[in-house]
mmCIF file of C-alpha atoms in Angstrom:
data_model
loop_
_atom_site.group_PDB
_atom_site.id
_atom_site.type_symbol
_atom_site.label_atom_id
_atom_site.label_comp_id
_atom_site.label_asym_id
_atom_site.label_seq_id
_atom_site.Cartn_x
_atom_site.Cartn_y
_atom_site.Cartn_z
ATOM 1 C CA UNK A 1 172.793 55.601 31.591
ATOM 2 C CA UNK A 2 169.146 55.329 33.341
ATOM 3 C CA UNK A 3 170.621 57.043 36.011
ATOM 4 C CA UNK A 4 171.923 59.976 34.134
ATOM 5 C CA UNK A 5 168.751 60.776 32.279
ATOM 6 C CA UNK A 6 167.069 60.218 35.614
ATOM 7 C CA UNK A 7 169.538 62.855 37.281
ATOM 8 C CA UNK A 8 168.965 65.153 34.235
ATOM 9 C CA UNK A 9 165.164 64.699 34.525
ATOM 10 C CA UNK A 10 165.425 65.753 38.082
ATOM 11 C CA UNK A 11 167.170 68.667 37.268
ATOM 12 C CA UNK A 12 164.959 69.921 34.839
ATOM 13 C CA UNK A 13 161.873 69.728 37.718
ATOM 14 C CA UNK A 14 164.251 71.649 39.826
ATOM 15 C CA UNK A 15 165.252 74.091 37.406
ATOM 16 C CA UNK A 16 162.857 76.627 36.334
ATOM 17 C CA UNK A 17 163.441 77.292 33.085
ATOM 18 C CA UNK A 18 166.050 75.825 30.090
ATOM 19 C CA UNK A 19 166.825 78.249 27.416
ATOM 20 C CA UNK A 20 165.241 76.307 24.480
ATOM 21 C CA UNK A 21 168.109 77.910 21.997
ATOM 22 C CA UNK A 22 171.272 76.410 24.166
ATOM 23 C CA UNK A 23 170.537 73.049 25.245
ATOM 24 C CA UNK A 24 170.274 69.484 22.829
ATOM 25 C CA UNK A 25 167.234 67.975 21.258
ATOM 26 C CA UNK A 26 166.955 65.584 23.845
ATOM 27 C CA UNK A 27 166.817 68.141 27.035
ATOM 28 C CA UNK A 28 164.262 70.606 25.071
ATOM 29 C CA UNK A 29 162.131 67.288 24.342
ATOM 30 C CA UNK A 30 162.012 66.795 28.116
ATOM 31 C CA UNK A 31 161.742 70.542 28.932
ATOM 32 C CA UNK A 32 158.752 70.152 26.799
ATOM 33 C CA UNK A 33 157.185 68.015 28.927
ATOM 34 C CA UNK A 34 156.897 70.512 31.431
ATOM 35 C CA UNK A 35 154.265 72.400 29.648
ATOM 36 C CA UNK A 36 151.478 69.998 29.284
ATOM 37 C CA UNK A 37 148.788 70.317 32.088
ATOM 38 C CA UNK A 38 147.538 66.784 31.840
ATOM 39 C CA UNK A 39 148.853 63.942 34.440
ATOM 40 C CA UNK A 40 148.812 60.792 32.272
ATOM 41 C CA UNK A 41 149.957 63.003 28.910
ATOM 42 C CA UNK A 42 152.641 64.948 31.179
ATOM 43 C CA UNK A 43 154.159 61.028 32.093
ATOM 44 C CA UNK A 44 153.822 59.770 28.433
ATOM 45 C CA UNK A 45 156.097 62.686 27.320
ATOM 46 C CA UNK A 46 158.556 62.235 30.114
ATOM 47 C CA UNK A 47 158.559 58.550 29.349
ATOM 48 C CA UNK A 48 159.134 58.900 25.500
ATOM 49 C CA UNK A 49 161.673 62.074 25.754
ATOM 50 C CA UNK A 50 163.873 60.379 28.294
ATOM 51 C CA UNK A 51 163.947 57.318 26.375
ATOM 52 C CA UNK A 52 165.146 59.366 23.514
ATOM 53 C CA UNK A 53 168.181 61.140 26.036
ATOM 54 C CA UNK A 54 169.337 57.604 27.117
ATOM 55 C CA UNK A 55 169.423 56.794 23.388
ATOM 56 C CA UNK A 56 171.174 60.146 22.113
ATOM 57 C CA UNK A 57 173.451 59.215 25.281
ATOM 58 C CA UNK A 58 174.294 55.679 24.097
ATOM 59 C CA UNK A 59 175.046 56.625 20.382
ATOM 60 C CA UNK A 60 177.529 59.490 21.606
ATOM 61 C CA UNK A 61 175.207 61.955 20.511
ATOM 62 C CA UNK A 62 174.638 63.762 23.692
ATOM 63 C CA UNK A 63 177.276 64.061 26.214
ATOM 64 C CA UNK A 64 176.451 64.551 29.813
ATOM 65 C CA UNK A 65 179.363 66.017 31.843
ATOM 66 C CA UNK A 66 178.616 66.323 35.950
ATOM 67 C CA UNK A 67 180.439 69.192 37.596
ATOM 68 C CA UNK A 68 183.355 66.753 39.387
ATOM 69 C CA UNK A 69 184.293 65.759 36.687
ATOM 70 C CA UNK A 70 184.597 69.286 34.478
ATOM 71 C CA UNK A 71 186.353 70.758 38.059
ATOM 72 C CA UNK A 72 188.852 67.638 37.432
ATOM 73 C CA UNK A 73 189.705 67.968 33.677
ATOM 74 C CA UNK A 74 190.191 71.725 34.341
ATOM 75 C CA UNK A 75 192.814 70.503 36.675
ATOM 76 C CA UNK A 76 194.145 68.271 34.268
ATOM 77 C CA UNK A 77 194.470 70.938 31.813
ATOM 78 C CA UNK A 78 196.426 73.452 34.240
ATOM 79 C CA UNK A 79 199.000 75.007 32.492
ATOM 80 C CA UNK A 80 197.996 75.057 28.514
ATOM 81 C CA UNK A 81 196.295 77.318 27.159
ATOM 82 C CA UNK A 82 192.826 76.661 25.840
ATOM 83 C CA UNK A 83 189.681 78.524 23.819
ATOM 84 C CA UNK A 84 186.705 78.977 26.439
ATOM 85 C CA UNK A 85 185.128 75.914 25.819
ATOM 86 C CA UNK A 86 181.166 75.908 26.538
ATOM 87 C CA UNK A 87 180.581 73.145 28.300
ATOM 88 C CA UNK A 88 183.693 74.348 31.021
ATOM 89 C CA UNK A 89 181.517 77.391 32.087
ATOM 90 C CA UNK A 90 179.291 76.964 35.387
ATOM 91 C CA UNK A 91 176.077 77.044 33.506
ATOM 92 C CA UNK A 92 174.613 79.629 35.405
ATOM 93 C CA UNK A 93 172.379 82.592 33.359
ATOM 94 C CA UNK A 94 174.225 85.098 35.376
ATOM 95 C CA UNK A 95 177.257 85.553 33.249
ATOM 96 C CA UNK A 96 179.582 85.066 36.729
ATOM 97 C CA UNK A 97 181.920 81.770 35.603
ATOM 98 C CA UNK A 98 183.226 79.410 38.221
ATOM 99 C CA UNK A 99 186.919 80.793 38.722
ATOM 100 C CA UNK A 100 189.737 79.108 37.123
ATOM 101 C CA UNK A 101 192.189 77.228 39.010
ATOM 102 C CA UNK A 102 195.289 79.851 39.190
ATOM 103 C CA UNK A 103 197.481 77.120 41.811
ATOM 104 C CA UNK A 104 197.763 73.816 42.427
ATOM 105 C CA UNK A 105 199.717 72.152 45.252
ATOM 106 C CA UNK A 106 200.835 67.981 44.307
ATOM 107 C CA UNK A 107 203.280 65.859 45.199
ATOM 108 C CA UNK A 108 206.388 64.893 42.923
ATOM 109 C CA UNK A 109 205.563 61.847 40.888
ATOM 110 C CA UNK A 110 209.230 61.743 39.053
ATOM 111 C CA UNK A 111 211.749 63.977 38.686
ATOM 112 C CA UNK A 112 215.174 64.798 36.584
ATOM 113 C CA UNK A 113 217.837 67.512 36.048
ATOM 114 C CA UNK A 114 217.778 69.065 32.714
ATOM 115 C CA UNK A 115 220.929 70.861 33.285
ATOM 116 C CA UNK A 116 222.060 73.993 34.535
ATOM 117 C CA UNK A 117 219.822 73.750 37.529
ATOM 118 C CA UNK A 118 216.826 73.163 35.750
ATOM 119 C CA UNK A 119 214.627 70.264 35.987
ATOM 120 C CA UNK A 120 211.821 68.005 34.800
ATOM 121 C CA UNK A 121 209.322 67.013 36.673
ATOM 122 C CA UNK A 122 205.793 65.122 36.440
ATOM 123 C CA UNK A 123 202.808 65.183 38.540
ATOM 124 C CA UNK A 124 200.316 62.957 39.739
ATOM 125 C CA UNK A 125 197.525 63.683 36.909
ATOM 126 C CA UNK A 126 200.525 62.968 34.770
ATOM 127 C CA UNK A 127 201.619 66.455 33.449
ATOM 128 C CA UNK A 128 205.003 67.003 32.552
ATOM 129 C CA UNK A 129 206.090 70.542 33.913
ATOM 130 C CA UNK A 130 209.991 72.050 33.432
ATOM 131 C CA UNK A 131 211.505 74.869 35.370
ATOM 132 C CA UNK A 132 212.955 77.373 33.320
ATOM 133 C CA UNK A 133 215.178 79.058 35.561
ATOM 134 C CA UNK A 134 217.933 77.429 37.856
ATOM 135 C CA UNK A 135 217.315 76.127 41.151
ATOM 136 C CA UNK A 136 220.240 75.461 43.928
ATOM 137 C CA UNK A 137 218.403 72.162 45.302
ATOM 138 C CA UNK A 138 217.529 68.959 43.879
ATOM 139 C CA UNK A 139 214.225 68.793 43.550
ATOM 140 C CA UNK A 140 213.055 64.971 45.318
ATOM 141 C CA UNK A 141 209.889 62.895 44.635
ATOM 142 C CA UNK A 142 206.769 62.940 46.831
ATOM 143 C CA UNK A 143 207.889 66.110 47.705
ATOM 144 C CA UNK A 144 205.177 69.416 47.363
ATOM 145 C CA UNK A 145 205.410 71.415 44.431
ATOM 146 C CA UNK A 146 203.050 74.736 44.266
ATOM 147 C CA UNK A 147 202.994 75.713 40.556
ATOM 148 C CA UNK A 148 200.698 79.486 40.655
ATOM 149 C CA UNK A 149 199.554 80.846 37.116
ATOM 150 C CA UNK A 150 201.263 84.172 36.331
ATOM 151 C CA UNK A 151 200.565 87.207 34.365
ATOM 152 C CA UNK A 152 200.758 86.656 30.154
ATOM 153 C CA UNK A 153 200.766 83.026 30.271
ATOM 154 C CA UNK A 154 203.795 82.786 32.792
ATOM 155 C CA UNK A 155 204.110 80.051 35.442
ATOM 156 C CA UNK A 156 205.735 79.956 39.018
ATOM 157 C CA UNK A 157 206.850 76.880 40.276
ATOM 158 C CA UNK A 158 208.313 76.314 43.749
ATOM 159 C CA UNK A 159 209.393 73.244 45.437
ATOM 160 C CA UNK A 160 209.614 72.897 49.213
ATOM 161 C CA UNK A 161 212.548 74.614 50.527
ATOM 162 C CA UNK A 162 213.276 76.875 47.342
ATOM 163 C CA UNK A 163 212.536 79.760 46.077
ATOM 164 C CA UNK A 164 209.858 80.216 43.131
ATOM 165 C CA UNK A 165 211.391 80.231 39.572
ATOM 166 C CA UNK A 166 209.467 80.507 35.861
ATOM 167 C CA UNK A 167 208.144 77.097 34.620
ATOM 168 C CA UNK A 168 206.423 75.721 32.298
ATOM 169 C CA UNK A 169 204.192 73.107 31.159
ATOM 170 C CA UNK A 170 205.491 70.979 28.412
ATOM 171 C CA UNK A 171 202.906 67.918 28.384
#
């Protein structure tokens, strides 16, 4: 926890300016800080407002999210669709938005025919995917899958050897 409010401390030195409006009590206490001209006073703020981050921290209040693991749960998420969610943005000022993962390339975790060619299939983050067109080959585990986001929502799944076919992800 010390080490997070440390980490956010240091990126509030680093960072030039916080906008005041967007970011929690605890970070505008710190950003505060900043301001006041005086060495010893300057400290006692630091001191008091990250004691108050690593405490909004502990209850749950505050939730500190480092960019690993946002990139990860995006990946995680691949294939449902979601609201823009705030904190998933790249936090720049800019307006530019890190882009969004449109393919991933994974192994087979487990796999099973559906009939009629289609199949089942899971992945190694655990999402279930299903094809929803028929494929001529079985499909085998640890073998690559590509699954590429479409246009309207649509999905494109193809498994070494094959030819892409519409998927989709059902959990």
């Amino acid at each position: 926890m010390i080490r997070a409010a440390l980490s956010v401390f240091a990126l509030l030195l680093a960072t030039p300016a916080v906008a005041a409006d967007d970011a929690p009590a605890p970070i505008r206490g710190l950003a505060a800080c900043r301001t006041i001209a005086q060495d010893a006073q300057r400290l006692a703020c630091f001191d008091r407002e990250a004691a108050a981050l690593v405490a909004s921290v502990e209850k749950k209040e505050t939730v500190l999210l480092d960019k690993q693991e946002v990139t990860k749960t995006k990946r995680s998420l691949f294939g449902f669709s979601l609201p823009r969610l705030p904190f998933f943005n790249s936090g720049k000022d800019d307006g530019k938005e890190e882009p969004e993962f449109t393919q991933i390339e994974t192994p087979i975790k487990t796999v099973r025919s559906i009939g009629y060619g289609k199949f089942r299939f899971s992945i190694d983050d655990g999402a279930l995917w299903e094809t929803t067109e028929g494929i001529n080959a079985f499909p085998k585990v640890g073998q690559k899958v590509v699954i590429k986001k479409g246009v309207m929502g649509s999905y494109f799944i193809k498994f070494e050897g094959n030819r892409s076919v519409k998927g989709m992800r059902v959990g």
